[in-house]
Coordinates of C-alpha atoms in Angstrom, one line a residue:
M19 CA 0.0 0.1 -0.1
T20 CA 1.1 3.5 -0.7
A21 CA 1.6 6.0 2.3
L22 CA -0.9 8.7 2.2
N23 CA -1.3 11.7 4.5
K24 CA -4.0 14.0 3.4
R25 CA -7.9 14.5 3.6
T26 CA -8.9 14.3 0.0
Y27 CA -7.9 11.7 -2.6
T28 CA -8.6 10.6 -6.3
L29 CA -10.0 7.3 -7.1
E30 CA -6.6 6.4 -8.6
E31 CA -4.9 7.2 -5.2
L32 CA -7.3 5.3 -3.1
A33 CA -7.0 2.4 -5.8
A34 CA -3.1 2.3 -5.4
H35 CA -3.5 2.5 -1.6
V36 CA -5.5 -0.8 -1.5
Q37 CA -3.8 -2.4 -4.5
G38 CA -7.0 -2.4 -6.5
E39 CA -8.3 -1.5 -9.9
W40 CA -10.0 1.7 -10.5
V41 CA -13.0 1.8 -13.0
G42 CA -14.3 5.1 -14.5
D43 CA -12.9 8.7 -13.8
N44 CA -9.7 8.1 -12.1
E45 CA -9.4 11.8 -11.4
H46 CA -12.8 11.8 -9.3
V47 CA -12.0 13.4 -5.9
L48 CA -13.2 11.6 -2.6
S49 CA -13.2 13.0 0.9
G50 CA -15.3 10.6 3.0
V51 CA -16.9 7.2 3.2
G52 CA -20.5 6.6 3.4
T53 CA -23.3 3.9 3.1
L54 CA -24.7 3.0 -0.5
S55 CA -28.1 4.6 0.5
A56 CA -26.6 7.8 1.9
A57 CA -23.2 8.6 0.3
S58 CA -22.8 11.7 -1.6
V59 CA -20.7 12.2 -4.9
Q60 CA -17.7 13.2 -2.7
Q61 CA -17.9 9.9 -0.8
I62 CA -17.0 6.2 -1.4
S63 CA -19.0 3.2 -0.5
F64 CA -18.6 -0.6 -0.6
L65 CA -20.9 -3.5 -1.4
T66 CA -20.2 -7.2 0.1
N67 CA -23.7 -8.3 1.2
P68 CA -26.0 -9.1 -1.9
K69 CA -29.0 -7.8 0.3
Y70 CA -27.9 -4.3 -0.6
K71 CA -27.1 -5.0 -4.2
P72 CA -30.3 -3.2 -5.2
Q73 CA -29.1 0.1 -3.8
L74 CA -26.2 0.1 -6.5
K75 CA -28.8 1.7 -9.2
D76 CA -29.8 4.8 -7.0
T77 CA -26.8 5.2 -5.0
Q78 CA -25.0 8.8 -5.3
A79 CA -21.7 7.6 -4.1
G80 CA -18.9 8.9 -6.1
A81 CA -17.4 5.5 -6.2
V82 CA -18.1 1.9 -4.9
I83 CA -15.6 -0.7 -3.8
V84 CA -16.6 -4.1 -5.1
H85 CA -15.3 -7.6 -5.9
D86 CA -14.5 -8.4 -9.4
K87 CA -17.7 -10.4 -10.0
M88 CA -19.6 -7.4 -9.2
R89 CA -17.7 -4.8 -11.3
D90 CA -20.5 -4.8 -14.1
D91 CA -23.3 -4.0 -11.8
V92 CA -21.7 -0.6 -11.0
S93 CA -22.7 2.0 -13.5
G94 CA -20.4 4.8 -12.1
N95 CA -16.9 4.8 -10.7
A96 CA -15.8 1.5 -9.0
L97 CA -12.7 0.2 -7.1
V98 CA -12.3 -3.3 -7.8
V99 CA -10.6 -5.4 -5.1
E100 CA -10.2 -8.9 -3.8
N101 CA -11.8 -8.1 -0.3
P102 CA -14.0 -4.9 -0.4
H103 CA -14.6 -4.8 3.3
A104 CA -11.1 -4.8 4.2
A105 CA -10.3 -2.3 1.4
F106 CA -13.0 -0.1 2.9
A107 CA -11.5 -0.4 6.1
R108 CA -8.1 0.8 5.1
I109 CA -9.7 3.7 3.1
A110 CA -12.0 4.8 6.1
Q111 CA -8.8 4.8 8.2
L112 CA -7.6 7.6 5.8
F113 CA -10.7 9.8 6.5
D114 CA -10.8 9.2 10.2
T115 CA -11.2 12.4 12.2
T116 CA -11.3 11.0 15.8
P117 CA -8.9 13.5 17.6
P118 CA -5.9 12.3 19.4
V119 CA -6.4 11.1 23.0
A120 CA -3.5 13.4 24.1
S121 CA -1.1 15.9 22.6
G122 CA 2.1 16.5 24.5
I123 CA 2.5 16.0 27.9
A124 CA -0.1 17.8 30.3
D125 CA 1.0 19.9 33.2
T126 CA -1.2 17.9 35.5
A127 CA 0.2 14.5 34.5
V128 CA 2.1 12.9 37.2
V129 CA 5.2 10.7 36.0
A130 CA 7.4 8.9 38.5
A131 CA 11.1 9.6 38.3
S132 CA 11.8 6.1 37.8
A133 CA 9.5 5.6 34.7
N134 CA 11.1 5.3 31.3
V135 CA 9.2 7.5 28.7
G136 CA 10.0 7.2 25.1
S137 CA 10.2 10.0 22.6
G138 CA 7.0 11.2 21.1
V139 CA 4.8 10.1 24.2
S140 CA 1.7 12.2 24.9
L141 CA 0.0 12.1 28.3
G142 CA -3.4 13.8 28.9
E143 CA -4.7 15.7 31.9
H144 CA -4.4 14.0 35.3
V145 CA -2.6 10.9 34.0
I146 CA -0.6 9.1 36.7
I147 CA 2.4 6.9 35.7
E148 CA 4.0 5.1 38.5
D149 CA 7.3 3.8 39.4
N150 CA 9.3 1.6 36.8
V151 CA 6.7 2.1 34.1
V152 CA 8.1 1.9 30.5
L153 CA 6.3 3.8 27.7
G154 CA 7.7 3.0 24.1
D155 CA 7.8 5.7 21.5
N156 CA 4.7 7.7 20.3
V157 CA 2.5 6.0 23.0
S158 CA -0.7 8.3 23.8
I159 CA -2.4 8.0 27.1
G160 CA -5.8 10.0 27.8
A161 CA -6.9 12.1 30.6
N162 CA -7.4 10.3 34.1
T163 CA -5.8 7.1 33.1
V164 CA -3.6 5.3 35.7
V165 CA -0.7 3.0 34.8
R166 CA 0.6 1.2 37.8
K167 CA 4.2 0.4 38.7
G168 CA 6.2 -1.9 36.5
T169 CA 3.9 -2.0 33.5
H170 CA 5.2 -1.9 30.1
I171 CA 3.5 -0.5 27.1
G172 CA 4.8 -0.9 23.7
E173 CA 5.4 1.8 20.9
S174 CA 2.5 3.6 19.3
S175 CA 0.0 2.0 21.7
T176 CA -3.2 4.3 22.3
I177 CA -4.8 4.2 25.8
H178 CA -8.1 6.3 25.9
P179 CA -9.0 8.4 29.0
N180 CA -10.2 6.6 32.3
V181 CA -8.5 3.3 31.7
T182 CA -6.8 1.5 34.9
I183 CA -3.8 -0.6 34.1
Y184 CA -2.6 -2.4 37.2
H185 CA 1.1 -3.3 38.0
E186 CA 3.3 -5.5 36.0
V187 CA 1.2 -5.8 33.0
K188 CA 2.8 -6.0 29.6
I189 CA 1.2 -4.3 26.5
G190 CA 2.4 -4.8 23.1
K191 CA 3.0 -2.3 20.3
R192 CA 0.2 -0.6 18.4
V193 CA -2.5 -1.8 21.1
C194 CA -5.7 0.2 21.5
I195 CA -7.6 0.3 24.8
H196 CA -10.9 2.1 25.1
S197 CA -12.2 4.1 28.2
Q198 CA -13.3 2.6 31.4
T199 CA -11.4 -0.6 30.8
V200 CA -9.5 -2.2 33.6
I201 CA -6.4 -4.4 32.9
G202 CA -4.9 -6.6 35.5
A203 CA -7.3 -6.2 38.3
A204 CA -7.2 -9.5 40.7
G205 CA -8.8 -12.6 39.3
F206 CA -11.7 -14.0 41.1
G207 CA -9.8 -16.4 43.3
Y208 CA -11.2 -17.3 46.8
A209 CA -11.0 -20.2 49.1
N210 CA -13.9 -21.1 51.5
D211 CA -13.3 -21.8 55.0
K212 CA -16.4 -22.9 56.8
G213 CA -18.6 -20.3 54.9
T214 CA -16.1 -17.5 55.0
W215 CA -14.5 -16.6 51.6
L216 CA -10.7 -15.9 51.8
P217 CA -9.1 -14.1 48.9
I218 CA -6.3 -15.8 47.2
P219 CA -3.6 -13.2 46.0
Q220 CA -3.2 -13.1 42.2
T221 CA 0.6 -13.0 41.7
G222 CA 0.4 -13.4 38.0
S223 CA -0.1 -10.7 35.3
V224 CA -1.6 -9.9 32.1
Q225 CA 0.2 -9.9 28.7
I226 CA -1.5 -8.4 25.5
G227 CA 0.0 -9.0 22.1
D228 CA 0.8 -6.5 19.4
D229 CA -2.1 -4.9 17.4
S230 CA -4.7 -5.9 19.8
Q231 CA -8.0 -3.7 20.4
I232 CA -9.8 -3.8 23.7
G233 CA -13.3 -2.2 23.8
A234 CA -14.8 0.1 26.5
S235 CA -15.7 -1.2 29.8
S236 CA -14.1 -4.4 29.7
S237 CA -12.1 -6.4 32.2
I238 CA -9.1 -8.6 31.8
D239 CA -8.2 -10.2 35.0
R240 CA -4.5 -10.8 36.1
G241 CA -3.6 -14.5 36.4
A242 CA -3.6 -16.3 39.9
M243 CA 0.1 -17.5 39.6
E244 CA 0.7 -17.4 35.8
D245 CA -0.2 -14.6 33.3
T246 CA -3.4 -14.1 31.6
I247 CA -2.5 -14.0 27.8
I248 CA -4.2 -12.2 25.0
G249 CA -2.6 -12.8 21.5
K250 CA -1.6 -10.7 18.7
N251 CA -4.3 -9.0 16.8
V252 CA -7.0 -10.1 19.0
I253 CA -10.1 -7.9 19.0
I254 CA -12.3 -7.7 22.1
D255 CA -15.5 -5.7 22.2
N256 CA -17.0 -3.6 24.8
Q257 CA -18.1 -5.1 28.3
V258 CA -16.4 -8.1 27.9
Q259 CA -15.0 -10.2 31.1
V260 CA -11.9 -12.4 30.7
G261 CA -11.0 -14.2 33.8
H262 CA -7.8 -15.0 35.3
N263 CA -5.4 -17.2 33.5
C264 CA -7.2 -17.3 30.4
I265 CA -5.2 -17.5 27.2
I266 CA -6.9 -16.1 23.9
G267 CA -5.0 -16.9 20.8
D268 CA -3.9 -14.6 18.0
H269 CA -6.5 -13.1 15.5
S270 CA -9.5 -14.2 17.7
C271 CA -12.6 -11.9 18.1
I272 CA -14.8 -11.7 21.3
C273 CA -17.8 -9.8 20.8
G274 CA -19.8 -7.6 23.4
T275 CA -20.9 -8.7 26.8
T276 CA -19.3 -12.2 26.5
G277 CA -17.9 -13.6 29.7
I278 CA -15.0 -16.0 29.9
A279 CA -14.4 -17.7 33.2
G280 CA -10.9 -18.5 34.4
S281 CA -8.3 -20.8 32.9
C282 CA -10.1 -21.0 29.6
H283 CA -7.8 -21.8 26.5
I284 CA -9.2 -20.1 23.4
G285 CA -7.2 -20.9 20.0
K286 CA -6.5 -18.8 17.0
Y287 CA -9.0 -17.2 14.8
V288 CA -11.9 -18.2 17.1
I289 CA -15.1 -15.9 16.9
L290 CA -17.3 -15.8 20.2
G291 CA -20.5 -14.0 19.2
G292 CA -22.2 -11.3 21.6
G293 CA -23.5 -12.4 25.0
C294 CA -21.8 -15.8 25.1
G295 CA -20.7 -17.7 28.2
V296 CA -17.7 -19.8 28.6
N297 CA -17.3 -22.0 31.6
G298 CA -14.1 -22.3 33.3
H299 CA -11.2 -24.5 32.3
I300 CA -12.5 -24.7 28.8
S301 CA -10.6 -25.4 25.7
I302 CA -11.6 -24.2 22.4
C303 CA -9.6 -25.3 19.2
D304 CA -8.3 -23.0 16.4
N305 CA -11.1 -21.9 13.7
V306 CA -14.2 -22.1 15.8
Q307 CA -17.2 -19.7 15.4
V308 CA -19.6 -19.6 18.3
T309 CA -23.0 -17.7 17.6
G310 CA -24.4 -15.2 20.1
Y311 CA -25.7 -16.2 23.5
T312 CA -24.3 -19.7 23.4
M313 CA -23.1 -21.3 26.5
I314 CA -20.0 -23.3 26.4
V315 CA -20.0 -25.9 29.0
Q316 CA -17.4 -28.4 27.5
D317 CA -14.3 -28.5 25.4
I318 CA -14.6 -27.6 21.5
T319 CA -12.1 -29.9 19.7
E320 CA -13.2 -29.4 16.1
P321 CA -13.5 -26.4 13.9
G322 CA -16.8 -25.1 13.0
V323 CA -19.7 -23.4 14.0
Y324 CA -21.5 -23.8 17.4
S325 CA -24.6 -22.6 18.8
S326 CA -27.1 -23.0 21.7
G327 CA -28.9 -19.7 21.8
Q328 CA -32.6 -19.5 21.5
P329 CA -33.6 -17.4 18.4
A330 CA -36.5 -15.0 18.9
M331 CA -39.9 -16.0 17.9
K332 CA -43.5 -14.8 18.1
N333 CA -44.6 -15.1 21.5
R334 CA -47.6 -17.3 21.0
E335 CA -45.4 -19.8 19.2
W336 CA -42.8 -19.6 22.0
R337 CA -45.6 -20.1 24.8
K338 CA -46.8 -23.1 22.7
N339 CA -43.2 -24.6 22.7
A340 CA -42.6 -23.9 26.3
V341 CA -45.8 -26.0 27.1
R342 CA -44.6 -28.8 24.8
L343 CA -41.3 -28.8 26.5
K344 CA -42.8 -29.4 29.9
Q345 CA -44.5 -32.4 28.4
I346 CA -41.5 -34.1 27.2
D347 CA -41.0 -36.4 30.0
S348 CA -44.4 -37.9 30.1
L349 CA -44.1 -38.1 26.2
Y350 CA -40.8 -40.0 26.7
D351 CA -42.2 -42.3 29.1
R352 CA -45.2 -43.2 26.8
V353 CA -42.8 -43.8 23.8
K354 CA -40.7 -46.2 25.9
A355 CA -44.0 -48.0 27.1
L356 CA -45.0 -48.5 23.6
E357 CA -41.7 -49.7 22.5
K358 CA -41.7 -52.3 25.2
A359 CA -45.3 -53.4 24.3
N360 CA -44.0 -53.8 20.6

């Protein structure tokens, strides 16, 4: 890909950026992205889902990103690529107007004398950097974030405002952590002595690999004795709980409000849909996709798609099914009796 650093681009420049082929007016200027139904002539859109194909005939988009098999369906300018969704993501990054989380080092930031701060680091208002913290070059940390002692944050990582990172955590390069997230809090470890819960000190830590993204209001607990490990290029949505000593393999995706109990081992390229629950000490092999609101109570050893959530249906149908479910035991007994009679 070419390196671009401006706010408007010709179709030909964008094609070069994503190694695609332009069709139509190569000099057409684009300054943003939009949906097929709402984009203007200055915006570029994309099509991957055939459901939205009918919108092509009425779109006002200045160009549309499509796969080669759909190039003839676009009457105007097109950008033809192998993976339209990925190309759209790379182009959208060029037009991103999200402000930086910090610029320079604020006067109210508190940095311990023993901290090692790289070049180009930005710290927002009231950031606290404790003893022996290491911040790589070009790290940006938003206002009111606390980084506790001994933590390492790799170069070009972005920590949004109001994040808490506990002690001795290791965060890789180009990691993004969104607001209200807590990394390295004590794992849920207790022993019961005659009805009284005794906390077990959690002496492990958390490791987060390069290029991972952690959503807002998520929690990743530190390990009890060994580390909780998040691999490279793992994406974790908002309000996700990762228990102590979990291992999540490279390139996996954990969607919102999923809860993963302690000591789970999740492989590479795993996708857990929103609202999933994973029992403790579960192993999931590589290349597994789990649909939303599924409860995983045993190991998954074969790649594939797994489900257990109840899809929505009309209330009247659901009520009938609920009644029939209650009748299963008696129906089973009747069938067994008939089998014996025959």
